[in-house]
Coordinates of C-alpha atoms in Angstrom, one line a residue:
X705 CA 101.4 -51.6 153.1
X706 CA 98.8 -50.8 150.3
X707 CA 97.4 -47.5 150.3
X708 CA 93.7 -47.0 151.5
X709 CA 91.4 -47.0 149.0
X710 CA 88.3 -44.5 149.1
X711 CA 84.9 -45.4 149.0
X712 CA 83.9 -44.7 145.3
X713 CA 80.1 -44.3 146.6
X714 CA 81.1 -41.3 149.2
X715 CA 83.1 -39.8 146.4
X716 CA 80.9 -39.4 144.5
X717 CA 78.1 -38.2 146.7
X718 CA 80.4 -35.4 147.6
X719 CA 81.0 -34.6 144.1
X720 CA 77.4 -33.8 143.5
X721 CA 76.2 -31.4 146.6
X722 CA 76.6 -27.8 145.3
X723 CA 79.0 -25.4 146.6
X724 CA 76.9 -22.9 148.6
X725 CA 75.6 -26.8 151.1
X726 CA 79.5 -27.9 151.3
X727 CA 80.6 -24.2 152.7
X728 CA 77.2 -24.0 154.9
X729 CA 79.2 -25.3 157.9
X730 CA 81.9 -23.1 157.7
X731 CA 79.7 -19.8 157.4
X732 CA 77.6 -21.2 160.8
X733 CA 80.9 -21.3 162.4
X734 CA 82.2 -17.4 161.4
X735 CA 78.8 -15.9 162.3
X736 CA 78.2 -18.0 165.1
X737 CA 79.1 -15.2 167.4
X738 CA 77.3 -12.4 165.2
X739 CA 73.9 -10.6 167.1
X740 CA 71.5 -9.1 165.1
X741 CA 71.3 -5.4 165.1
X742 CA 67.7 -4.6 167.9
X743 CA 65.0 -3.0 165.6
X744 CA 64.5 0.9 166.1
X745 CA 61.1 0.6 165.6
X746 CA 58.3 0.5 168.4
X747 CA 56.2 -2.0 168.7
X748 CA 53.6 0.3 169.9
X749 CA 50.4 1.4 168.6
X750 CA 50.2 4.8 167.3
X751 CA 47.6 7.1 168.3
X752 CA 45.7 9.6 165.3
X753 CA 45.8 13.2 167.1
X754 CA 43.3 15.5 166.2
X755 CA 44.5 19.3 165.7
X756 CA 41.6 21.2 165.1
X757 CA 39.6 22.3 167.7
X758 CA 35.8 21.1 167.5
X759 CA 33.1 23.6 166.5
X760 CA 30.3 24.5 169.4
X761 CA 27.5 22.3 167.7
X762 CA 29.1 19.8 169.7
X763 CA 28.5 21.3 172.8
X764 CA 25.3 19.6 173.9
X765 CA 27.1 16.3 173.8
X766 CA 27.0 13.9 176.7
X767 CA 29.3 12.6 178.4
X768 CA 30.0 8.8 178.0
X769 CA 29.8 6.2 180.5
X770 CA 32.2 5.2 182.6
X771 CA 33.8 1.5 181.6
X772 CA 34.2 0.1 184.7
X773 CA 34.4 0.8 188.8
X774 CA 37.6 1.9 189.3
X775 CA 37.1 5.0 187.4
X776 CA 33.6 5.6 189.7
X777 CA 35.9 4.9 192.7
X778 CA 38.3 7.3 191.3
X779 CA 35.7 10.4 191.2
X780 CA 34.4 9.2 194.5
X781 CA 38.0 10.2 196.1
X782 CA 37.8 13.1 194.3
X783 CA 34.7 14.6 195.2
X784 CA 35.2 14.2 198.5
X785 CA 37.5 17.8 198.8
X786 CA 37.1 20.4 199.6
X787 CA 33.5 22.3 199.1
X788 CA 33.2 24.3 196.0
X789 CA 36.4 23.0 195.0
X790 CA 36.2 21.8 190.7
X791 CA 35.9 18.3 190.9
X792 CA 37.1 15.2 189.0
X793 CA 33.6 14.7 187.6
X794 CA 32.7 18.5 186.4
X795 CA 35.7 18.4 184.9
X796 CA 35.1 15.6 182.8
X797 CA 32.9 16.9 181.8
X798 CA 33.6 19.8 180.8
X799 CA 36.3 18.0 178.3
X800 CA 33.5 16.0 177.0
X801 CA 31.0 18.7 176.1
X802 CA 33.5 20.2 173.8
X803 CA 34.1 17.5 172.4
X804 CA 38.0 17.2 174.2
X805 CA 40.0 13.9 173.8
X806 CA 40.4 12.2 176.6
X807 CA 44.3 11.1 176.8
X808 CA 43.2 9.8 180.4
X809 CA 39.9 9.0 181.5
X810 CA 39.4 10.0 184.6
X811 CA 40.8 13.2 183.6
X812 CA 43.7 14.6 186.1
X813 CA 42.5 17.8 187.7
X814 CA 44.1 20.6 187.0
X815 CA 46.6 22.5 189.5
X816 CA 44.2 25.9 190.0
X817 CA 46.2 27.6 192.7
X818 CA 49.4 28.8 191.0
X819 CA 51.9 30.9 192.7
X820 CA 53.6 33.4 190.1
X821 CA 57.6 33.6 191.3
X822 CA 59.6 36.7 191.3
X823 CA 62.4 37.0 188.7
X824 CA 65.5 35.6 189.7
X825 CA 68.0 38.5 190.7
X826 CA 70.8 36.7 189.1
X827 CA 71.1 36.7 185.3
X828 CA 70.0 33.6 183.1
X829 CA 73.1 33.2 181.0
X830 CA 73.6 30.9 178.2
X831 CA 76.2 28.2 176.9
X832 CA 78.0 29.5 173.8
X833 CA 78.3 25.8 172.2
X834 CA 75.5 23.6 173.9
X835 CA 73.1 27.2 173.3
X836 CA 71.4 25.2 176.6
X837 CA 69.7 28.3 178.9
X838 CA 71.1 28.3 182.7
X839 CA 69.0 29.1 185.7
X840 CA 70.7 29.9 188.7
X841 CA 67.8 29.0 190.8
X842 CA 67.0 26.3 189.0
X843 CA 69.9 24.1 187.3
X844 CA 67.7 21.2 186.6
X845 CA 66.0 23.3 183.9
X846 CA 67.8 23.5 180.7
X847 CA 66.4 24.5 177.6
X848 CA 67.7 25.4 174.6
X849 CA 65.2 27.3 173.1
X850 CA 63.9 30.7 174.0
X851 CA 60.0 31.3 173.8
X852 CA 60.5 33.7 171.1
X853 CA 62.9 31.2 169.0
X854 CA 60.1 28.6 169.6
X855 CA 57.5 30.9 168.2
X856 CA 59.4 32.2 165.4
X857 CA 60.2 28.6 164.3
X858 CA 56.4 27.5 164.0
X859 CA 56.7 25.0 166.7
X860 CA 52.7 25.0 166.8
X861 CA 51.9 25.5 163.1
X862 CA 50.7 28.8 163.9
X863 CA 48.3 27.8 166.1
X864 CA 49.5 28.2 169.9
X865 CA 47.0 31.6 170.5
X866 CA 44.2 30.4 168.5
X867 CA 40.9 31.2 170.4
X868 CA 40.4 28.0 172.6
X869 CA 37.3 26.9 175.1
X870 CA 39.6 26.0 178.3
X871 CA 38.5 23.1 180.3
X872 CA 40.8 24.5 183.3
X873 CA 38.9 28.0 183.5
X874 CA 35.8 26.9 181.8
X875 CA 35.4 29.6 179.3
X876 CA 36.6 30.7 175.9
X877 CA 39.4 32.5 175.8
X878 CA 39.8 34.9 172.7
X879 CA 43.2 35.3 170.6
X880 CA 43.3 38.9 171.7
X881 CA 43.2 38.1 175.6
X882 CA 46.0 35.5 175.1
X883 CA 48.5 37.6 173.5
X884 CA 47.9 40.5 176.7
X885 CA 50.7 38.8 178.3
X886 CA 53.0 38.2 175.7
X887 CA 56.2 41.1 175.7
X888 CA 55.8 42.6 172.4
X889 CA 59.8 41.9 171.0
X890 CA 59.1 38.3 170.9
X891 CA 56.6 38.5 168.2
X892 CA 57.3 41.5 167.0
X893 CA 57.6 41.5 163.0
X894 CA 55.9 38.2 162.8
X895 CA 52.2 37.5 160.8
X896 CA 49.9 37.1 163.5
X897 CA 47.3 35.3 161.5
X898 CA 50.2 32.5 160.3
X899 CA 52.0 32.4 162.7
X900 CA 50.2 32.7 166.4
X901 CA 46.4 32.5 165.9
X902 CA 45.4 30.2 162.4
X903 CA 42.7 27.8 163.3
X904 CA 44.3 25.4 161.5
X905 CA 47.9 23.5 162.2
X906 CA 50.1 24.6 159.0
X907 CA 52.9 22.6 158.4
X908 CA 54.4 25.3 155.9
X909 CA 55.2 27.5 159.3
X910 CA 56.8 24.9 160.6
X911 CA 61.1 24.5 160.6
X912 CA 60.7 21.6 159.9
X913 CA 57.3 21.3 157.8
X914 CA 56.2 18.6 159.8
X915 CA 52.8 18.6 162.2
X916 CA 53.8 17.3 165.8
X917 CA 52.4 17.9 169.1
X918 CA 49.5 16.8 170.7
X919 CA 45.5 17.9 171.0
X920 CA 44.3 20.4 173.8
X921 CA 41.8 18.0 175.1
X922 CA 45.2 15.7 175.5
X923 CA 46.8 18.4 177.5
X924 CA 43.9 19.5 179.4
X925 CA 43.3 15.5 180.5
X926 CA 46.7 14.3 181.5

């Protein structure tokens, strides 16, 4: 029997259709089964955070309205504790009239009746690899930082016992009255001015010469 002849028409075709088209198929079939890597990156809007602390011209300023009636239900709840107790409402606004942000609006009230602890009677030690603080009393807490090691490092720019207007005790509180109850070791040596009371965040102090953390007014409402 005669050999079977190829269509000259198909031949040809396939003569002309680049390389990169003819191996197409086989590269779908190899990475058929490949999953691309998940982005890293949020999705999520991010926030500008305002460092410095507003000046007191901007203490005569109102307090907006509220956008809608949950938030009036929410102060309603609120205000109906107990007498003489601060509630949601005053302290809105005493957020707003220094010009706070307002990382939740209605604020969350503050807890005002804290009970100091004792020491604990057994000694906090600390792991010699993980440099993770134990707590016999309470295991769940683990730093790994000291206090002093986060003050020393700049963690605040320099800015953590800068004088403040506190919307939890509603008054100023000076640089001089915050440090009172710091022990003297932890900050001993250090430039006060830099490094625990500058008005203004300064990313030089910092480890890591970054600016991170957030406002007081975002602290104060949350």
């Amino acid at each position: 029997m005669a050999p079977k002849r190829k269509n000259k028409r198909k031949a040809a075709v396939e003569a002309d259709q680049p390389e990169t088209k003819r191996s197409s198929v086989k590269d779908e079939e190899n990475h058929d089964d490949e999953v691309p890597a998940p982005s890293r990156r949020s999705k999520r809007a991010r926030k500008a955070v305002n460092y410095k602390e507003p000046t007191e011209s901007l203490a005569g300023l109102k307090a907006p309205a509220l956008e809608d009636e949950a938030s009036e239900e929410a102060f309603a709840e609120e205000e109906e504790g107990e007498e003489g107790s601060l509630t949601v409402r005053e302290y809105r606004s005493r957020l707003v009239k220094h010009d706070k942000e307002l990382y939740k609006d209605p604020p969350v009230l503050p807890i005002l009746n804290v009970e100091i602890l004792p020491p604990c009677e057994e000694p906090v030690t600390r792991h010699a690899k993980t440099r993770v603080f134990m707590f016999p009393d309470h295991p769940e807490f683990r730093p790994n930082l000291s206090p002093e090691e986060v003050l020393r490092r700049g963690s605040f720019g320099g800015t953590y016992f800068r004088p403040i207007h506190s919307a939890v005790v509603g008054r100023r509180i000076a640089s001089s009255e915050a440090l009172q109850c710091m022990p003297a070791e932890w900050i001993a040596g250090l430039d006060k001015k830099r490094f625990l009371t500058s008005l203004d965040y300064d990313t030089s102090v910092n480890t890591y010469g970054v600016k991170c953390g957030g406002s007081l007014g975002m602290w104060e409402s949350r």
